[in-house]
Short mmCIF file of C-alpha atoms in Angstrom, two decimals:
data_model
loop_
_atom_site.label_atom_id
_atom_site.label_comp_id
_atom_site.label_asym_id
_atom_site.label_seq_id
_atom_site.Cartn_x
_atom_site.Cartn_y
_atom_site.Cartn_z
CA MET A 1 82.61 114.12 128.68
CA PHE A 2 81.88 111.72 125.86
CA ASP A 3 79.28 109.01 125.66
CA MET A 4 80.92 106.40 123.35
CA TYR A 5 77.50 105.23 122.28
CA ILE A 6 76.80 108.78 121.02
CA VAL A 7 80.15 108.94 119.34
CA LEU A 8 79.35 105.66 117.58
CA LEU A 9 76.07 107.11 116.35
CA VAL A 10 77.80 110.37 115.27
CA SER A 11 80.35 108.25 113.38
CA ILE A 12 77.63 106.35 111.50
CA PHE A 13 75.95 109.53 110.64
CA THR A 14 79.14 111.04 109.36
CA MET A 15 79.72 107.97 107.13
CA ILE A 16 76.23 108.16 105.76
CA PHE A 17 76.47 112.00 105.17
CA SER A 18 79.64 111.47 103.25
CA LEU A 19 78.15 108.57 101.30
CA ILE A 20 75.18 110.78 100.19
CA LEU A 21 77.31 113.86 99.64
CA THR A 22 79.73 112.35 97.36
CA PRO A 23 77.47 111.53 94.32
CA LEU A 24 76.00 115.08 94.70
CA PHE A 25 79.54 116.62 94.55
CA LYS A 26 80.35 114.39 91.59
CA ARG A 27 77.55 115.95 89.65
CA LEU A 28 78.74 119.47 90.51
CA ALA A 29 82.34 118.47 89.61
CA ASP A 30 81.13 117.28 86.12
CA LYS A 31 78.94 120.28 85.62
CA TRP A 32 81.80 122.78 86.65
CA ASP A 33 84.49 120.77 84.84
CA ILE A 34 86.32 120.06 88.18
CA VAL A 35 88.26 117.01 86.61
CA ASP A 36 91.61 115.33 86.75
CA ASP A 37 93.19 115.47 83.34
CA PRO A 38 95.76 112.69 82.87
CA GLU A 39 97.45 114.08 79.78
CA PRO A 40 100.11 116.35 81.12
CA LYS A 41 100.87 114.34 84.22
CA VAL A 42 103.86 111.83 84.23
CA ARG A 43 102.73 109.62 87.24
CA ARG A 44 99.09 109.17 86.21
CA ILE A 45 98.06 105.59 85.53
CA HIS A 46 94.50 106.58 84.46
CA GLU A 47 93.77 107.56 80.86
CA LYS A 48 90.36 109.24 81.28
CA ARG A 49 89.20 112.46 82.89
CA MET A 50 87.75 112.03 86.25
CA PRO A 51 85.85 114.24 88.76
CA THR A 52 88.36 115.23 91.55
CA MET A 53 88.64 117.34 94.79
CA GLY A 54 86.91 114.46 96.61
CA GLY A 55 88.68 115.62 99.78
CA ILE A 56 86.20 118.41 100.19
CA ILE A 57 83.52 115.79 100.91
CA ILE A 58 85.64 114.33 103.78
CA TYR A 59 86.58 117.85 105.00
CA LEU A 60 82.80 118.94 105.11
CA SER A 61 81.60 115.63 106.73
CA PHE A 62 84.26 115.68 109.44
CA TYR A 63 83.68 119.33 110.43
CA LEU A 64 79.97 119.06 110.40
CA ALA A 65 80.25 116.26 112.93
CA THR A 66 82.84 117.79 115.05
CA PHE A 67 81.41 121.26 115.30
CA PHE A 68 77.76 120.42 115.81
CA LEU A 69 77.30 116.75 116.98
CA VAL A 70 80.07 116.15 119.51
CA PRO A 71 81.37 118.50 122.30
CA ILE A 72 85.00 118.90 120.96
CA PRO A 73 86.66 121.83 122.90
CA TYR A 74 86.76 124.86 120.63
CA ASN A 75 90.27 125.63 121.68
CA GLN A 76 91.27 122.40 120.00
CA LEU A 77 88.85 122.55 117.08
CA ILE A 78 89.30 126.05 115.86
CA PRO A 79 93.00 126.02 115.24
CA LEU A 80 92.71 122.60 113.60
CA PHE A 81 89.84 123.93 111.36
CA ALA A 82 91.83 127.12 110.44
CA ALA A 83 95.01 125.11 109.60
CA SER A 84 93.32 122.22 107.65
CA SER A 85 91.36 124.94 105.68
CA VAL A 86 94.61 126.48 104.54
CA ILE A 87 95.55 122.87 103.36
CA ILE A 88 92.18 122.46 101.56
CA ILE A 89 92.69 125.86 99.83
CA THR A 90 96.22 124.86 98.85
CA GLY A 91 94.87 121.55 97.42
CA ILE A 92 92.04 123.16 95.46
CA ILE A 93 94.42 125.67 93.90
CA ASP A 94 96.68 122.79 93.01
CA ASP A 95 94.05 120.61 91.59
CA LEU A 96 92.76 123.54 89.51
CA PHE A 97 95.95 125.22 88.36
CA GLU A 98 98.88 122.78 89.41
CA LEU A 99 101.01 124.54 91.87
CA SER A 100 104.77 124.39 91.85
CA PRO A 101 106.27 122.06 94.51
CA LEU A 102 107.56 125.22 96.27
CA LEU A 103 104.24 126.82 96.44
CA LYS A 104 102.54 123.66 97.73
CA LEU A 105 105.23 123.41 100.33
CA LEU A 106 104.67 126.92 101.38
CA GLY A 107 100.91 126.13 101.91
CA ILE A 108 101.75 123.14 104.09
CA ILE A 109 104.33 125.14 106.15
CA THR A 110 101.77 127.91 106.67
CA ALA A 111 99.23 125.40 108.00
CA ALA A 112 101.82 123.73 110.13
CA SER A 113 102.82 127.10 111.62
CA LEU A 114 99.18 127.90 112.42
CA ILE A 115 98.52 124.66 114.33
CA TYR A 116 102.01 125.07 116.06
CA PHE A 117 101.26 128.67 117.34
CA TYR A 118 97.59 128.52 117.94
CA GLY A 119 96.73 124.79 118.45
CA ASP A 120 99.41 123.83 120.98
CA VAL A 121 100.53 121.03 118.70
CA ALA A 122 104.34 120.46 118.97
CA LEU A 123 107.10 117.99 119.65
CA GLU A 124 108.28 119.46 123.06
CA THR A 125 110.31 116.54 124.52
CA MET A 126 111.36 113.08 123.81
CA THR A 127 112.01 110.36 126.45
CA PHE A 128 114.70 107.73 125.90
CA PRO A 129 114.22 104.54 128.10
CA TYR A 130 116.95 104.42 130.69
CA LEU A 131 118.62 107.56 129.30
CA GLY A 132 116.25 110.38 130.25
CA THR A 133 114.32 113.22 128.56
CA ILE A 134 115.44 115.60 125.81
CA GLU A 135 113.93 119.02 125.63
CA PHE A 136 113.62 120.40 122.00
CA GLY A 137 113.43 123.92 123.31
CA SER A 138 113.96 126.24 120.37
CA PHE A 139 113.97 123.47 117.89
CA GLN A 140 110.27 122.63 118.55
CA LEU A 141 109.13 124.58 115.66
CA PRO A 142 111.38 123.32 112.92
CA PHE A 143 110.85 119.62 114.07
CA THR A 144 107.10 120.06 114.25
CA ILE A 145 106.99 121.60 110.67
CA LEU A 146 109.33 118.83 109.39
CA TRP A 147 107.00 116.24 110.94
CA ILE A 148 103.87 117.77 109.46
CA VAL A 149 105.39 118.40 106.03
CA GLY A 150 106.95 114.88 105.89
CA PHE A 151 103.69 113.05 106.61
CA THR A 152 101.61 115.25 104.58
CA ASN A 153 103.66 114.73 101.48
CA ALA A 154 104.03 110.97 102.20
CA ILE A 155 100.20 110.56 101.91
CA ASN A 156 100.16 112.82 98.73
CA LEU A 157 102.83 110.78 97.09
CA ILE A 158 101.18 107.43 97.58
CA ASP A 159 97.79 108.76 96.02
CA GLY A 160 98.44 107.15 92.66
CA LEU A 161 95.78 104.35 92.40
CA ASP A 162 91.99 104.20 93.12
CA GLY A 163 91.38 104.07 96.81
CA LEU A 164 94.98 103.76 97.69
CA ALA A 165 95.48 106.88 99.85
CA SER A 166 92.00 106.83 101.27
CA GLY A 167 92.28 103.20 102.25
CA ILE A 168 95.76 103.56 103.77
CA SER A 169 94.57 106.59 105.65
CA MET A 170 91.55 104.66 107.15
CA ILE A 171 93.84 101.80 108.21
CA ALA A 172 96.41 104.17 109.74
CA LEU A 173 93.98 106.47 111.52
CA THR A 174 91.95 103.49 112.98
CA THR A 175 95.16 101.94 114.34
CA MET A 176 96.18 105.41 115.81
CA GLY A 177 92.69 105.87 117.36
CA ILE A 178 92.89 102.49 118.99
CA ILE A 179 96.37 102.98 120.38
CA GLY A 180 95.42 106.51 121.51
CA PHE A 181 92.29 105.33 123.23
CA PHE A 182 93.62 102.10 124.91
CA PHE A 183 97.38 102.44 125.34
CA LEU A 184 98.66 106.02 125.32
CA THR A 185 98.04 108.56 128.00
CA ILE A 186 96.33 111.38 126.15
CA GLU A 187 95.01 114.37 128.13
CA GLU A 188 91.90 114.72 125.92
CA ILE A 189 90.00 111.70 124.78
CA SER A 190 88.70 114.13 122.08
CA ILE A 191 91.71 113.34 119.91
CA SER A 192 90.71 109.68 119.66
CA VAL A 193 87.02 110.73 118.95
CA MET A 194 88.00 113.07 116.24
CA ILE A 195 90.11 110.42 114.66
CA PHE A 196 87.26 107.79 114.58
CA ILE A 197 84.94 110.46 113.12
CA LEU A 198 87.52 111.25 110.35
CA VAL A 199 87.72 107.53 109.68
CA ALA A 200 83.91 107.53 109.17
CA ALA A 201 83.98 110.53 106.92
CA ILE A 202 86.55 108.67 104.78
CA ALA A 203 84.49 105.45 104.87
CA GLY A 204 81.65 107.22 103.30
CA PHE A 205 83.74 108.53 100.36
CA TRP A 206 85.75 105.33 99.85
CA PRO A 207 83.28 103.20 97.89
CA TYR A 208 83.30 105.81 95.21
CA ASN A 209 87.14 106.06 95.23
CA PHE A 210 87.89 102.34 95.26
CA TYR A 211 88.60 100.73 92.04
CA PRO A 212 87.10 101.45 89.56
CA ALA A 213 86.90 104.88 90.93
CA SER A 214 84.25 107.43 89.96
CA ILE A 215 85.92 110.38 91.79
CA PHE A 216 89.53 111.19 93.00
CA LEU A 217 90.64 112.56 96.28
CA GLY A 218 92.73 115.03 94.43
CA ASP A 219 95.61 116.87 95.99
CA THR A 220 92.75 118.55 98.14
CA GLY A 221 92.01 115.25 99.63
CA ALA A 222 95.47 113.72 99.82
CA LEU A 223 97.03 116.83 101.41
CA PHE A 224 94.12 117.10 103.95
CA LEU A 225 94.41 113.39 105.01
CA GLY A 226 98.13 113.64 105.39
CA PHE A 227 97.92 116.81 107.42
CA MET A 228 95.30 115.40 109.65
CA ILE A 229 97.18 112.27 110.38
CA SER A 230 100.31 114.25 111.13
CA VAL A 231 98.55 116.59 113.48
CA PHE A 232 96.73 113.76 115.32
CA SER A 233 99.85 111.74 115.71
CA LEU A 234 101.48 114.81 117.37
CA GLN A 235 98.57 115.49 119.61
CA GLY A 236 98.72 111.90 120.88
CA LEU A 237 102.44 112.16 121.42
CA LYS A 238 102.79 115.10 123.87
CA ASN A 239 106.06 114.35 125.85
CA ALA A 240 106.69 111.21 123.77
CA THR A 241 108.80 108.32 124.47
CA LEU A 242 111.15 107.21 121.73
CA ILE A 243 108.78 104.19 121.13
CA SER A 244 105.58 106.06 120.91
CA LEU A 245 107.24 108.74 118.67
CA GLY A 246 107.95 105.81 116.33
CA LEU A 247 104.44 104.37 116.21
CA PRO A 248 103.04 106.73 113.50
CA ILE A 249 106.11 106.04 111.24
CA ILE A 250 105.31 102.25 111.65
CA ILE A 251 101.68 102.69 111.13
CA LEU A 252 102.32 104.61 107.95
CA GLY A 253 105.03 102.27 106.85
CA ILE A 254 103.90 102.18 103.17
CA PRO A 255 103.87 105.86 102.57
CA VAL A 256 106.92 106.60 104.78
CA THR A 257 108.88 103.85 102.86
CA ASP A 258 107.75 105.16 99.43
CA THR A 259 108.67 108.71 100.31
CA LEU A 260 112.00 107.83 101.75
CA PHE A 261 113.09 105.54 98.94
CA ALA A 262 111.76 107.97 96.30
CA MET A 263 114.32 110.52 97.72
CA ILE A 264 117.05 107.98 97.74
CA ARG A 265 116.22 106.82 94.16
CA ARG A 266 116.22 110.33 92.81
CA LYS A 267 119.39 111.30 94.43
CA LEU A 268 121.08 108.13 92.98
CA ASN A 269 119.85 109.12 89.70
CA LYS A 270 121.03 112.62 90.22
CA GLN A 271 117.43 114.03 89.94
CA SER A 272 115.57 116.63 91.94
CA ILE A 273 113.60 115.16 94.86
CA ALA A 274 110.52 116.88 93.53
CA THR A 275 110.79 115.02 90.13
CA ALA A 276 107.76 112.96 89.24
CA ASP A 277 108.45 109.44 88.18
CA LYS A 278 106.64 105.86 87.75
CA SER A 279 108.77 104.09 90.24
CA HIS A 280 106.60 104.35 93.29
CA ILE A 281 105.49 101.27 95.32
CA HIS A 282 102.22 100.92 93.36
CA HIS A 283 104.06 101.32 90.06
CA ARG A 284 106.47 98.64 90.93
CA PHE A 285 103.66 96.26 92.07
CA MET A 286 102.05 96.70 88.79
CA SER A 287 105.24 96.25 86.93
CA ILE A 288 105.56 92.80 88.24
CA GLY A 289 102.17 91.78 87.04
CA LEU A 290 99.57 92.64 89.61
CA SER A 291 96.41 94.31 88.24
CA HIS A 292 95.30 97.70 89.48
CA LYS A 293 92.92 96.28 91.93
CA GLN A 294 95.32 93.52 93.18
CA THR A 295 97.92 96.14 93.73
CA VAL A 296 95.73 98.24 95.92
CA LEU A 297 94.58 95.28 97.96
CA ALA A 298 98.21 94.02 98.27
CA ILE A 299 99.31 97.47 99.64
CA TYR A 300 96.32 97.54 101.98
CA SER A 301 97.48 94.05 103.33
CA VAL A 302 100.93 95.31 103.85
CA SER A 303 99.59 98.46 105.62
CA ALA A 304 97.67 96.32 107.89
CA ILE A 305 100.85 94.21 108.75
CA PHE A 306 102.46 97.55 109.74
CA SER A 307 99.49 98.46 111.93
CA ILE A 308 99.55 95.05 113.68
CA ILE A 309 103.29 95.49 114.35
CA ALA A 310 102.50 98.96 115.79
CA LEU A 311 100.00 97.46 118.06
CA LEU A 312 102.43 94.75 119.12
CA TYR A 313 104.72 97.60 120.46
CA ASN A 314 102.21 98.41 123.21
CA PHE A 315 102.66 94.85 124.55
CA SER A 316 106.29 94.56 124.20
CA THR A 317 109.15 95.03 126.71
CA LEU A 318 112.07 97.33 125.77
CA ILE A 319 114.02 94.35 124.39
CA GLY A 320 111.01 93.07 122.46
CA SER A 321 110.59 96.52 120.91
CA VAL A 322 114.17 96.69 119.85
CA LEU A 323 113.83 93.24 118.21
CA LEU A 324 110.70 94.31 116.55
CA THR A 325 112.32 97.34 115.22
CA LEU A 326 115.24 95.47 113.82
CA PHE A 327 112.81 92.95 112.14
CA VAL A 328 110.90 95.88 110.57
CA ILE A 329 114.01 97.44 109.24
CA ILE A 330 115.30 94.24 107.74
CA GLY A 331 111.84 93.50 106.40
CA VAL A 332 111.56 96.89 104.79
CA ILE A 333 114.91 96.66 103.15
CA LEU A 334 114.20 93.21 101.71
CA PHE A 335 110.78 94.38 100.51
CA VAL A 336 112.32 97.46 98.88
CA GLU A 337 114.92 95.35 97.07
CA LEU A 338 112.40 92.61 95.96
CA ILE A 339 110.01 95.07 94.23
CA GLY A 340 112.97 97.23 92.97
CA LEU A 341 111.91 100.51 94.63
CA VAL A 342 115.39 102.02 94.42
CA GLY A 343 116.13 100.47 91.06
CA GLU A 344 115.73 97.07 89.31
CA ASP A 345 119.48 96.41 89.43
CA LYS A 346 120.18 97.51 93.06
CA HIS A 347 119.91 94.56 95.48
CA PRO A 348 122.88 94.79 97.83
CA ILE A 349 121.24 92.95 100.80
CA LEU A 350 119.69 90.27 98.52
CA ASN A 351 123.11 89.73 96.89
CA ILE A 352 124.80 89.27 100.27
CA ILE A 353 122.08 86.69 101.23
CA LYS A 354 122.61 84.78 97.86
CA ALA A 355 126.36 84.88 98.35
CA PHE A 356 125.95 83.58 101.85
CA LEU A 357 123.59 80.70 100.75
CA ARG A 358 125.95 79.76 97.84
CA LYS A 359 128.75 79.37 100.36
CA LEU A 360 126.53 77.22 102.49
CA ASN A 361 125.75 74.94 99.57
CA LYS A 362 129.49 74.44 98.71
#
């Protein structure tokens, strides 16, 4: 059905189209005053107004290619287009008027419900090695919505530095596309094709978004990328095994870790989980002395490490996968404590290690 040479050419065209469309959109954004104003926003590191809503460029580039240049089945494409359009509209309204967290959540849930009911995207079963298969049954809808909401918000939360969310999304999607194409049994190769085209659309926008950025993704782009990643991961995980279900979580290790420990941090500080703060991963890296650009590159590197680990799962035995998972968990906890993601004075595991080492030295 797909000539991969044609897919490559379409991906190159998509990247070039996005590359050309971005400066044109920047001029419109300046003219129409579609800008990000840092003044009222607690988490902003930037101090100047900047054209925003760059996610519209990625959205347009992606759907131009998938509707007109490659033969993606319409029964897959139309529900995805409808649901992601709800996300784009939610993001546009949020960028223009700053929606409340509840209204933003309602937009994401609406999009997730659309893709569930009309796009046949759901967590239906999960297979545990040696234990058998669990049917989600009537819990398919809440689990699917929880998955989509979680990943969408994770990418949105990490979008705090130039090129951070777009770069992490490219790394994650590329890894997901490779795993889907070469290792997992996916009924339609069109999922991997769409993933690679989306990577190309982001790649054309990324040079303008990387430090020093001349345009932001905005919530329009961050929500769109998070939503697309969550949906593509589900479409590649029909009847998922426990290991394959965990692959997107490993691939998106940085945003997942940031979101999880932001919730823990706020609960420990007796704050609402929706409270904005300056203790996210990128803030912590900058607080220990890294520059803006160095922080982004460091987080790219950590994201690449997570992606390599996700690829290793596909070559591992069950015991190897268990050991990899243990190392990942230990590594994440040590990483979190070293950069002070929960709090600068909260280092329980490091304290245990230090105490153990002191005993050895006696």
